[in-house]
Coordinates of C-alpha atoms and ligand atoms in Angstrom, one line a residue:
Chain A
M40 CA 164.8 122.3 87.2
A41 CA 164.2 119.6 89.8
N42 CA 162.4 121.6 92.4
T43 CA 159.9 122.9 89.8
A44 CA 158.8 119.3 89.0
T45 CA 155.6 118.3 90.7
M46 CA 155.7 115.4 93.2
D47 CA 153.7 112.9 91.2
E48 CA 155.6 113.4 87.9
P49 CA 158.4 110.8 87.7
T50 CA 161.7 112.3 86.8
R51 CA 164.8 110.9 85.1
R52 CA 166.4 110.8 88.6
D53 CA 163.6 108.6 89.9
M54 CA 164.2 106.2 86.9
L55 CA 168.0 106.2 87.6
F56 CA 167.3 105.5 91.3
I57 CA 165.1 102.5 90.6
A58 CA 167.4 101.1 87.9
T59 CA 170.6 101.5 90.0
G60 CA 168.9 100.2 93.2
A61 CA 167.6 97.1 91.4
F62 CA 171.0 96.4 89.8
A63 CA 172.8 96.8 93.2
A64 CA 170.3 94.5 95.0
I65 CA 170.7 91.7 92.4
G66 CA 174.4 92.2 92.3
A67 CA 174.7 92.0 96.1
A68 CA 172.6 88.8 96.2
S69 CA 174.6 87.1 93.5
I70 CA 177.9 88.0 95.2
A71 CA 176.6 86.9 98.6
W72 CA 175.9 83.3 97.5
P73 CA 179.4 82.4 96.4
L74 CA 180.7 84.1 99.6
I75 CA 178.5 81.9 101.7
N76 CA 178.7 78.7 99.7
Q77 CA 182.5 78.6 99.6
M78 CA 182.3 77.4 103.2
N79 CA 180.4 74.2 102.3
P80 CA 182.4 71.0 101.8
D81 CA 184.7 71.3 98.8
A82 CA 185.1 68.8 96.0
S83 CA 188.1 67.0 97.6
T84 CA 186.2 66.6 100.9
I85 CA 183.2 65.1 99.1
A86 CA 185.5 62.9 97.1
A87 CA 187.2 61.6 100.3
G88 CA 183.8 60.7 101.6
V89 CA 183.6 57.6 99.4
P90 CA 182.3 54.3 100.9
V91 CA 184.6 52.1 103.0
D92 CA 184.6 48.3 103.3
V93 CA 184.7 46.4 106.5
D94 CA 185.7 42.7 106.7
L95 CA 183.2 41.1 109.1
G96 CA 185.1 37.8 109.4
G97 CA 187.4 39.0 112.2
I98 CA 184.6 40.4 114.4
K99 CA 183.5 38.2 117.3
E100 CA 180.0 38.0 118.7
G101 CA 179.4 40.8 121.3
Q102 CA 182.2 42.9 119.8
I103 CA 182.0 46.5 118.6
V104 CA 184.4 47.6 115.9
T105 CA 184.9 51.3 115.1
V106 CA 185.8 52.4 111.6
K107 CA 186.2 55.9 110.3
W108 CA 184.0 57.2 107.5
R109 CA 183.7 60.9 106.5
G110 CA 185.7 61.9 109.6
N111 CA 183.2 60.2 111.9
P112 CA 183.4 56.9 113.9
I113 CA 181.1 54.2 112.6
F114 CA 180.2 51.5 115.1
V115 CA 179.8 47.9 113.7
R116 CA 178.3 45.8 116.4
Y117 CA 177.9 42.0 116.2
R118 CA 175.0 41.6 118.5
S119 CA 174.3 38.6 120.7
Q120 CA 170.9 37.0 120.8
K121 CA 170.3 38.5 124.2
E122 CA 171.1 42.0 122.8
I123 CA 168.8 41.5 119.8
D124 CA 166.0 40.4 122.1
E125 CA 166.5 43.5 124.3
A126 CA 166.3 45.7 121.2
V127 CA 163.2 44.0 119.8
N128 CA 161.2 43.5 123.0
V129 CA 160.3 47.2 123.7
D130 CA 157.2 49.2 123.3
V131 CA 158.3 51.3 120.4
A132 CA 155.5 53.8 120.8
K133 CA 156.9 54.8 124.2
L134 CA 160.4 55.6 123.0
P135 CA 161.6 59.3 122.7
D136 CA 162.4 58.8 119.0
P137 CA 160.1 55.8 118.1
Q138 CA 161.6 53.4 115.6
A139 CA 161.4 49.6 115.5
D140 CA 164.7 47.6 115.6
A141 CA 163.8 46.0 112.3
D142 CA 163.9 49.4 110.6
R143 CA 167.4 50.1 111.8
V144 CA 169.3 46.9 110.8
K145 CA 169.6 44.9 107.6
K146 CA 170.6 41.7 109.4
A147 CA 169.6 41.3 113.0
Q148 CA 173.0 40.4 114.3
W149 CA 174.8 43.4 112.6
L150 CA 174.0 46.8 114.0
V151 CA 175.8 49.6 112.1
L152 CA 175.6 53.2 113.5
I153 CA 177.2 56.6 113.1
G154 CA 179.0 56.9 116.5
V155 CA 178.1 60.5 117.1
C156 CA 175.9 61.4 120.0
T157 CA 172.9 63.3 118.6
H158 CA 173.1 65.7 121.5
L159 CA 176.3 67.6 120.9
G160 CA 178.6 65.2 119.0
C161 CA 180.6 63.3 121.5
I162 CA 181.4 59.6 120.9
P163 CA 179.3 57.4 123.2
Q164 CA 180.9 54.5 125.1
G165 CA 179.8 51.0 124.0
H166 CA 178.6 48.2 126.4
D167 CA 177.8 51.0 128.9
G168 CA 174.8 52.5 130.5
P169 CA 171.6 50.9 131.9
F170 CA 170.4 49.6 128.5
D171 CA 173.6 47.7 127.6
G172 CA 173.9 49.8 124.5
W173 CA 175.9 53.0 124.7
L174 CA 176.4 55.8 127.3
C175 CA 177.6 59.3 126.3
H176 CA 179.7 60.6 129.1
C177 CA 179.5 64.2 127.9
H178 CA 176.0 65.0 129.2
G179 CA 174.7 61.5 130.0
S180 CA 172.7 60.3 127.0
V181 CA 171.8 56.6 127.2
Y182 CA 171.3 54.5 124.1
D183 CA 170.0 50.9 123.9
T184 CA 171.2 47.9 121.9
S185 CA 169.6 49.3 118.8
G186 CA 171.3 52.6 119.3
R187 CA 168.0 54.3 120.2
I188 CA 167.9 57.2 122.6
R189 CA 166.4 56.1 126.0
Q190 CA 167.5 58.8 128.5
G191 CA 169.3 62.1 128.6
P192 CA 169.4 65.2 126.5
A193 CA 170.0 63.7 123.0
P194 CA 166.9 64.2 120.9
Y195 CA 167.3 61.4 118.3
N196 CA 168.5 57.8 117.9
L197 CA 172.1 57.3 116.7
A198 CA 171.9 57.7 112.9
V199 CA 172.1 54.6 110.7
P200 CA 174.5 55.1 107.7
P201 CA 173.7 53.6 104.3
T202 CA 175.2 50.1 104.2
A203 CA 175.3 47.1 101.8
F204 CA 176.4 43.5 102.5
S205 CA 178.4 41.5 100.0
A206 CA 176.7 38.5 98.4
D207 CA 178.6 36.1 100.7
G208 CA 177.8 38.2 103.7
K209 CA 181.4 38.5 104.8
K210 CA 182.0 42.1 103.8
L211 CA 180.1 45.3 104.7
T212 CA 180.2 48.5 102.6
I213 CA 179.5 51.7 104.5
G214 CA 178.4 54.8 102.5
Chain B
M260 CA 180.1 116.3 126.8
S261 CA 183.2 117.1 124.7
G262 CA 182.3 120.3 123.0
P263 CA 184.2 121.9 120.1
S264 CA 187.9 121.6 120.9
T265 CA 189.8 124.7 122.0
Y266 CA 193.0 122.8 121.5
Q267 CA 195.9 124.9 120.1
P268 CA 199.1 123.1 119.3
K269 CA 202.2 124.9 120.6
S270 CA 204.5 124.4 117.7
A271 CA 204.1 125.9 114.2
L272 CA 204.4 122.4 112.7
G273 CA 201.7 121.2 115.0
R274 CA 199.3 124.0 114.0
W275 CA 200.1 123.3 110.3
F276 CA 199.2 119.7 110.8
E277 CA 196.2 120.4 113.0
A278 CA 194.7 122.6 110.2
R279 CA 194.9 119.6 107.9
L280 CA 194.0 116.7 110.2
P281 CA 192.7 117.7 113.6
I282 CA 193.8 114.5 115.3
G283 CA 195.6 116.3 118.1
G284 CA 192.4 118.1 119.1
L285 CA 190.5 114.8 119.1
V286 CA 193.0 113.2 121.4
H287 CA 193.2 116.3 123.6
S288 CA 189.4 116.5 124.0
S289 CA 189.0 112.8 124.6
F290 CA 191.9 111.9 126.8
V291 CA 193.3 115.2 128.2
A292 CA 190.6 117.8 128.8
Y293 CA 187.8 115.3 129.0
P294 CA 185.9 115.8 132.3
T295 CA 185.6 112.7 134.5
P296 CA 183.4 112.6 137.6
R297 CA 185.5 113.2 140.7
N298 CA 183.9 110.3 142.7
L299 CA 185.1 107.5 140.5
N300 CA 186.5 104.5 142.3
Y301 CA 188.9 101.8 141.2
W302 CA 186.2 99.7 139.5
W303 CA 186.3 102.4 136.8
T304 CA 189.8 101.5 135.8
F305 CA 188.8 98.2 134.1
G306 CA 188.0 100.0 130.9
A307 CA 191.7 101.0 130.6
I308 CA 192.8 97.5 131.7
L309 CA 190.6 96.0 128.9
S310 CA 192.1 98.3 126.3
F311 CA 195.5 97.2 127.4
M312 CA 194.6 93.5 127.3
L313 CA 193.2 93.9 123.7
G314 CA 196.5 95.4 122.7
A315 CA 198.5 92.7 124.4
Q316 CA 196.4 89.9 122.7
I317 CA 196.9 91.5 119.3
V318 CA 200.7 91.9 119.8
T319 CA 201.3 88.4 121.2
G320 CA 198.8 86.9 118.6
I321 CA 200.6 88.4 115.6
V322 CA 203.9 87.0 117.0
L323 CA 202.4 83.5 117.4
A324 CA 200.9 83.7 113.9
M325 CA 204.4 84.0 112.5
H326 CA 205.2 80.5 113.8
Y327 CA 201.9 78.7 113.8
T328 CA 200.7 76.3 111.1
P329 CA 196.9 75.9 110.7
H330 CA 196.8 72.3 109.5
V331 CA 195.5 69.3 111.4
D332 CA 198.8 67.4 110.8
Y333 CA 201.1 70.3 111.9
A334 CA 199.1 72.6 114.2
F335 CA 199.8 70.7 117.5
N336 CA 203.5 70.3 116.7
S337 CA 203.8 73.9 115.6
V338 CA 202.5 75.0 119.0
E339 CA 205.1 72.7 120.7
T340 CA 207.8 74.2 118.4
I341 CA 206.7 77.6 119.6
M342 CA 207.1 76.4 123.2
R343 CA 210.5 74.7 122.8
D344 CA 212.3 76.1 119.8
V345 CA 211.1 79.6 118.9
N346 CA 213.1 82.3 120.8
W347 CA 210.8 83.5 123.6
G348 CA 208.1 81.4 122.1
W349 CA 207.0 80.0 125.5
F350 CA 206.7 83.5 126.8
M351 CA 204.5 84.7 123.8
R352 CA 202.3 81.6 124.0
Y353 CA 201.8 81.7 127.8
A354 CA 201.2 85.5 127.6
H355 CA 198.6 84.9 124.9
A356 CA 196.8 81.9 126.5
N357 CA 196.8 83.5 130.0
G358 CA 196.1 86.9 128.4
A359 CA 192.7 85.5 127.2
S360 CA 191.8 84.6 130.8
M361 CA 192.9 88.0 132.1
F362 CA 190.9 89.7 129.4
F363 CA 187.8 87.7 130.6
I364 CA 188.5 88.4 134.3
A365 CA 188.6 92.1 133.5
V366 CA 185.5 92.1 131.3
Y367 CA 183.5 90.2 134.0
I368 CA 184.5 92.8 136.6
H369 CA 183.7 95.6 134.2
M370 CA 180.3 94.1 133.5
F371 CA 179.4 93.5 137.2
R372 CA 180.5 97.1 137.8
G373 CA 178.0 98.3 135.2
L374 CA 175.3 96.1 136.7
Y375 CA 175.8 97.3 140.2
Y376 CA 176.0 101.0 139.5
G377 CA 173.2 101.0 136.8
S378 CA 175.5 102.1 134.1
Y379 CA 173.2 100.5 131.5
K380 CA 170.4 102.9 132.2
A381 CA 169.4 106.0 130.2
P382 CA 171.2 107.6 128.5
R383 CA 173.8 104.8 128.3
E384 CA 171.7 102.0 126.6
V385 CA 173.6 102.1 123.3
L386 CA 176.9 102.2 125.2
W387 CA 175.8 99.1 127.1
I388 CA 174.6 97.2 124.1
L389 CA 177.9 97.9 122.3
G390 CA 179.6 96.3 125.3
V391 CA 177.4 93.2 125.0
I392 CA 178.5 93.0 121.3
I393 CA 182.1 93.2 122.4
Y394 CA 181.6 90.5 124.9
L395 CA 180.0 88.2 122.3
L396 CA 182.9 88.9 119.9
M397 CA 185.3 88.1 122.7
M398 CA 183.6 84.8 123.4
A399 CA 183.8 83.8 119.7
T400 CA 187.4 84.9 119.5
G401 CA 188.4 83.0 122.6
F402 CA 186.6 79.9 121.5
M403 CA 188.2 79.8 118.0
G404 CA 191.6 80.6 119.5
Y405 CA 191.3 77.6 121.8
V406 CA 190.8 75.3 118.8
L407 CA 194.0 76.4 117.2
P408 CA 196.5 74.3 119.2
W409 CA 194.5 71.2 118.1
G410 CA 194.7 69.3 121.3
Q411 CA 191.9 67.0 122.6
M412 CA 190.0 69.8 124.3
S413 CA 190.4 72.0 121.2
F414 CA 188.8 69.4 119.0
W415 CA 186.1 68.2 121.3
G416 CA 185.2 71.7 122.4
A417 CA 184.9 72.7 118.8
K418 CA 182.7 69.7 118.1
V419 CA 180.4 70.3 121.0
I420 CA 180.1 74.1 120.5
T421 CA 179.5 73.9 116.7
N422 CA 176.9 71.1 117.4
L423 CA 174.9 73.7 119.4
F424 CA 173.7 74.9 116.0
S425 CA 172.5 71.4 115.0
A426 CA 169.6 72.2 117.5
I427 CA 168.1 74.7 115.0
P428 CA 165.0 73.0 113.6
L429 CA 165.0 71.7 110.0
V430 CA 168.3 73.3 108.8
G431 CA 170.5 72.5 111.8
N432 CA 172.5 69.8 110.1
S433 CA 173.1 71.8 107.0
V434 CA 174.3 74.7 109.2
T435 CA 176.9 72.5 111.0
T436 CA 178.1 71.0 107.7
W437 CA 178.5 74.5 106.4
L438 CA 180.4 75.6 109.6
W439 CA 182.7 72.6 109.4
G440 CA 183.2 72.6 105.6
G441 CA 182.9 68.8 105.8
Y442 CA 181.1 66.0 107.6
A443 CA 182.9 66.5 110.8
V444 CA 185.3 69.0 112.5
D445 CA 188.4 68.7 110.3
N446 CA 191.1 70.6 108.5
P447 CA 188.7 73.0 106.7
T448 CA 187.3 73.9 110.1
L449 CA 190.7 74.6 111.6
N450 CA 191.6 76.8 108.7
R451 CA 188.5 79.0 108.8
F452 CA 188.8 79.3 112.6
Y453 CA 192.3 80.5 112.2
S454 CA 191.2 83.1 109.6
L455 CA 188.4 84.3 111.9
H456 CA 190.5 84.2 115.0
Y457 CA 192.8 86.7 113.3
L458 CA 190.0 88.8 112.1
L459 CA 187.7 89.2 115.1
P460 CA 190.1 91.0 117.5
F461 CA 190.2 93.8 114.9
M462 CA 186.5 93.9 114.8
I463 CA 186.5 94.1 118.6
A464 CA 188.9 97.1 118.2
G465 CA 186.4 98.7 115.9
V466 CA 183.5 98.2 118.3
V467 CA 185.6 99.5 121.1
V468 CA 186.0 102.8 119.2
L469 CA 182.2 103.0 119.0
H470 CA 181.9 102.1 122.7
V471 CA 184.3 104.9 123.7
W472 CA 182.6 107.3 121.3
A473 CA 179.2 106.6 122.9
L474 CA 180.8 106.9 126.3
H475 CA 182.2 110.3 125.5
V476 CA 178.9 111.5 124.1
V477 CA 176.9 110.7 127.3
G478 CA 179.7 110.9 129.8
Q479 CA 180.7 108.4 132.5
N480 CA 178.4 107.1 135.1
N481 CA 179.8 107.1 138.7
P482 CA 179.4 105.3 142.0
D483 CA 176.5 107.5 143.1
G484 CA 174.8 107.2 139.7
I485 CA 174.0 110.9 139.6
D486 CA 174.5 113.3 136.7
V487 CA 177.2 115.9 136.4
K488 CA 175.5 119.2 137.2
N489 CA 178.5 121.6 137.5
V490 CA 181.5 120.6 135.4
E491 CA 183.7 122.8 137.6
K492 CA 182.7 121.2 140.9
D493 CA 181.7 117.7 139.9
T494 CA 184.5 116.7 137.5
V495 CA 188.3 116.6 137.2
A496 CA 190.3 116.6 133.9
F497 CA 191.1 113.1 132.4
T498 CA 194.8 114.1 132.4
P499 CA 196.4 113.8 134.8
Y500 CA 193.7 112.4 137.2
A501 CA 192.3 109.5 135.3
T502 CA 195.4 108.9 133.3
I503 CA 197.5 108.2 136.4
K504 CA 194.8 106.2 138.2
D505 CA 194.2 104.0 135.1
S506 CA 198.0 103.5 134.6
F507 CA 198.5 102.5 138.2
A508 CA 195.6 100.0 138.0
V509 CA 197.0 98.6 134.7
V510 CA 200.4 98.0 136.4
V511 CA 198.8 96.3 139.4
F512 CA 196.8 94.1 137.0
L513 CA 199.9 93.3 135.0
I514 CA 201.6 92.0 138.2
F515 CA 198.6 89.7 138.7
Y516 CA 198.8 88.6 135.0
A517 CA 202.6 88.1 135.1
W518 CA 202.2 85.9 138.2
F519 CA 200.1 83.5 136.2
V520 CA 202.4 83.7 133.1
F521 CA 205.6 83.0 135.1
F522 CA 204.5 80.9 138.1
T523 CA 201.5 78.9 137.1
P524 CA 201.0 79.2 133.3
N525 CA 198.9 76.1 133.0
Y526 CA 196.7 76.6 136.0
L527 CA 193.8 77.9 134.0
G528 CA 194.3 75.4 131.2
E529 CA 193.3 71.8 130.7
P530 CA 196.0 69.0 130.8
D531 CA 194.0 67.1 128.1
N532 CA 194.9 69.9 125.6
Y533 CA 198.5 68.7 125.6
I534 CA 197.3 65.5 123.9
Q535 CA 196.9 65.8 120.2
A536 CA 193.3 65.9 118.8
N537 CA 191.9 62.4 118.2
P538 CA 188.6 62.4 116.3
L539 CA 187.9 58.8 117.4
A540 CA 188.3 59.3 121.2
T541 CA 186.3 61.7 123.3
P542 CA 188.1 62.6 126.6
A543 CA 186.3 61.3 129.7
H544 CA 185.4 64.7 130.9
I545 CA 184.9 67.6 128.5
V546 CA 185.1 71.1 130.0
P547 CA 185.2 74.4 128.2
E548 CA 187.6 77.2 129.2
W549 CA 186.6 78.6 132.7
Y550 CA 185.1 81.8 131.2
Y551 CA 182.3 79.8 129.5
L552 CA 181.5 77.5 132.4
P553 CA 178.4 79.3 133.8
F554 CA 176.7 79.1 130.4
Y555 CA 177.8 75.5 130.0
A556 CA 176.2 74.7 133.3
I557 CA 172.9 76.3 132.1
L558 CA 173.1 74.2 128.9
R559 CA 173.6 71.0 130.9
A560 CA 171.0 71.8 133.5
I561 CA 168.2 71.4 130.9
P562 CA 167.4 67.9 129.8
D563 CA 166.1 69.0 126.4
K564 CA 168.6 69.8 123.6
L565 CA 166.8 72.7 121.9
I566 CA 165.6 74.3 125.1
G567 CA 169.1 73.9 126.6
V568 CA 170.7 75.6 123.6
C569 CA 168.1 78.4 123.7
A570 CA 168.8 78.9 127.4
L571 CA 172.5 79.1 126.8
F572 CA 172.2 81.8 124.2
G573 CA 169.3 83.5 126.1
A574 CA 171.5 83.9 129.1
I575 CA 173.8 86.1 127.1
I576 CA 171.2 87.9 124.9
V577 CA 169.1 88.9 128.0
L578 CA 172.0 91.3 128.9
A579 CA 171.1 93.4 125.8
F580 CA 167.6 94.0 127.2
L581 CA 168.8 95.0 130.6
P582 CA 168.2 98.7 130.1
W583 CA 164.5 98.1 129.7
L584 CA 164.2 95.2 132.2
D585 CA 165.3 97.4 135.1
T586 CA 162.5 99.7 136.0
S587 CA 164.1 101.6 138.8
R588 CA 164.6 105.3 138.4
V589 CA 167.6 105.3 140.8
R590 CA 170.7 104.3 139.0
S591 CA 173.3 103.2 141.6
G592 CA 172.8 100.0 143.6
K593 CA 174.4 101.9 146.5
Y594 CA 171.0 103.5 147.1
R595 CA 168.9 100.4 146.5
P596 CA 168.8 98.3 149.6
I597 CA 166.9 95.3 148.2
F598 CA 168.5 95.4 144.8
K599 CA 171.9 95.3 146.5
V600 CA 171.1 91.9 148.1
C601 CA 169.7 90.5 144.8
F602 CA 172.8 91.7 143.0
W603 CA 175.2 89.9 145.3
L604 CA 173.0 86.8 145.1
F605 CA 173.3 87.1 141.4
V606 CA 177.1 87.3 141.6
L607 CA 177.1 84.2 143.8
S608 CA 174.7 82.4 141.4
C609 CA 177.1 83.1 138.5
L610 CA 180.1 81.8 140.5
G611 CA 178.1 78.8 141.5
L612 CA 177.1 78.0 138.0
G613 CA 180.7 78.4 137.0
W614 CA 181.8 75.8 139.5
L615 CA 179.0 73.5 138.6
G616 CA 179.9 73.7 134.9
A617 CA 183.1 71.9 135.7
Q618 CA 181.5 69.0 137.7
E619 CA 180.0 65.8 136.4
P620 CA 176.5 66.4 135.0
S621 CA 174.7 64.1 137.4
G622 CA 172.6 64.0 140.6
G623 CA 172.7 66.8 143.0
Y624 CA 174.9 68.9 140.7
V625 CA 172.2 69.0 138.0
I626 CA 169.6 70.0 140.6
A627 CA 171.8 72.8 142.0
A628 CA 172.5 74.0 138.5
R629 CA 168.8 74.2 137.8
L630 CA 168.1 76.2 140.9
L631 CA 170.9 78.6 140.1
A632 CA 169.9 78.9 136.4
L633 CA 166.4 79.7 137.7
Y634 CA 167.8 82.5 139.8
Y635 CA 170.0 83.8 136.9
F636 CA 166.9 84.3 134.7
G637 CA 164.7 85.3 137.5
F638 CA 167.0 88.1 138.4
F639 CA 166.7 89.7 135.0
L640 CA 163.1 88.8 134.1
V641 CA 161.3 89.0 137.4
L642 CA 163.3 90.7 140.1
L643 CA 164.6 93.7 138.1
P644 CA 161.3 94.7 136.6
I645 CA 159.4 94.3 139.9
L646 CA 162.0 95.8 142.3
G647 CA 162.0 99.1 140.5
L648 CA 158.3 99.4 141.3
V649 CA 158.2 98.1 144.9
E650 CA 161.5 99.1 146.4
T651 CA 162.0 102.4 148.3
P652 CA 165.4 103.6 147.4
R653 CA 167.5 105.9 149.6
T654 CA 168.0 109.4 148.4
P655 CA 171.3 109.9 146.5
P656 CA 173.3 113.0 147.2
A657 CA 172.2 116.2 145.3
S658 CA 175.5 116.5 143.5
I659 CA 178.8 114.6 142.9
A660 CA 180.7 117.3 144.8
E661 CA 178.4 116.7 147.8
A662 CA 178.9 113.0 147.5
V663 CA 182.7 113.4 147.6
L664 CA 182.7 115.9 150.5
R665 CA 180.1 114.2 152.7
G666 CA 181.7 113.8 156.1
K667 CA 184.6 116.0 155.2
T668 CA 185.1 119.6 156.3
A669 CA 187.4 120.7 153.6
T670 CA 186.0 122.8 150.7
I671 CA 186.4 121.8 147.1
D672 CA 189.8 123.0 145.8
Q673 CA 189.2 125.1 142.8
H674 CA 192.2 124.0 140.8
Ligands
LIG1357 C1 190.5 89.3 121.5 C2 191.7 88.9 121.5 C3 192.2 87.5 121.5 C4 191.8 86.4 122.4 C5 190.8 86.5 123.5 C6 192.6 85.2 122.0 C7 192.5 84.0 122.6 C8 193.2 82.9 122.2 C9 193.2 81.6 123.0 C10 192.4 81.3 124.2 C11 194.1 80.8 122.3 C12 194.5 79.4 122.8 C13 195.8 79.4 123.6 C14 196.3 78.1 123.9 O1 195.7 77.4 124.7 O2 197.4 77.7 123.4 C15 194.7 81.5 121.2 C16 195.6 81.0 120.3 C17 196.2 81.7 119.2 N1 195.9 83.0 118.9 FE1 194.7 84.3 119.9 N2 193.4 85.6 120.9 C18 193.2 86.9 120.6 C19 193.8 87.6 119.6 C20 194.7 87.1 118.6 C21 195.2 87.8 117.5 C22 194.9 89.3 117.2 C23 196.0 86.9 116.8 C24 196.8 87.1 115.5 C25 197.0 88.2 115.0 C26 196.0 85.6 117.5 C27 196.6 84.5 117.1 C28 196.6 83.3 117.7 C29 197.4 82.1 117.4 C30 198.3 82.0 116.2 C31 197.1 81.1 118.3 C32 197.6 79.6 118.3 C33 198.8 79.4 119.1 C34 198.5 79.0 120.5 O3 197.6 78.1 120.7 O4 199.1 79.5 121.5 N3 195.1 85.8 118.6 N4 194.1 82.8 121.2
LIG1358 S1 177.1 65.0 123.5 FE1 176.3 63.1 124.2 S2 175.1 63.7 125.8 FE2 175.8 65.6 125.1

């Protein structure tokens, strides 16, 4: 009888309790993961995120062209010499998110950025704000002509997507 | 307070049923015989108003769901179809959209009522925290519902609010990708928000049951914040006294609600939401629904992303700790002269933050929002703990019966 067993002597019920508990815990964990992971991007969403090509021929100096990649706007900006100089001639160490312009572009005149404000995701307005770069009207983040954060609540520079230029330099592949 | 029921159904069938499922006794002890303090004022009718509004949202919502299509290509048009083609569709949608606003007006009054009369203090802490949970669920439900018509504000509101989670260190971006089911707010996001928008109101209903259960265990607070000492003298039966008063208040509230639905149905909405969502164009001025504005103002008042997001969530979470932040032994604000002033300043600071949340985030507006946000947190974290120790409260009446009869010559009618 159970109540005659001494406390320190394991019973069959103790054994069943541990075995059942362990089984249930592992089972719960292995069910939880599919339930959580199903919300991550599905195969078709990932497949639709393939690279896109941009013809650079039609873009004029000073112009910003917006293309869509993975549901987000991508800015392709043909920078003027003045804009390049503004981006290069800064004391990088003093920036909120320090990064040299050279590390953000493959060719100095072509600046390619993911056009999503790193604060809360609005699309910043080009050729706007005190640094000639972008101004986000949602909460006032200011980016320079390298897409680096200069003022406002955004913590990071505008992200740089993976890019590749064609051999003749007329076509840009984003992604 | 509700002891074992003495309820006896009158009919034989009723008694047969009661012996098998005593639901009649439960209803009788909760909503008929249940003793309510006799000094309750009309601020105590908002619980009934809220229950009514939850029912109204569920009924109109189920009807809308029969005609709504949760797909980025069809959602906007399906809502327009509801407005133009579906029989009474305009009525159902305006009732649902304005119903959300009415729900929030009622919940804010209900919460300020609790704050003023100290309804969160022992023994009502659990009751209060269940209320905070309901409020959080309401905010999530309202937010996801607003995304469904897939207008410009739907889309950009969804984007900004989900991006709040990108502030989480290290895993922030994985969390937003997981929430969106993609690289940006898109069709998978709309689908899951629809699923959850349908689910959450029923979870609210579940928590409401717990909320009312907790209420009926500890009993209602009252404007004088004193305990019931003599059930005979201090209370009246729920039916007919509270039933009639609550019903009357619901009807008055319905008139107010109907006025919005029929005369100015878009007053509380945003014209930009009648433009279909465009992921490549942010509207010039993004504002959330009015009921989130004070928190939005707190977010924008802080120039750092992570701290701003923490302040926004902190402003809501702090409510759950209220029972322990307020150190005063006197419950009702009626008898606390300094608290009373701080309370009304707090109400003004919330209204001020709400107004500032809709203005451009620049210059003097930001400075004003910072000052008011400081007062918001200062009220909970500094004033309430200290006031309880330094303030000399007035003496509340000895009993509820005395409070009711003060200044009157009549004796209590022993009904
Ligand atoms: C806690 C209760 C609820 C709240 C606060 C709430 C809030 C909202 C809000 C703010 C909207 C956007 C209205 C607009 O601007 O058009 C909305 C839309 C919608 N809701 Fe709810 N809702 C609730 C319950 C429900 C329930 C229970 C259902 C379904 C069973 C539902 C189904 C819908 C549908 C289909 C829409 C899209 C149509 C439309 O935009 O008018 N809602 N809801
Ligand atoms: S989203 Fe750009 S500043 Fe907030």
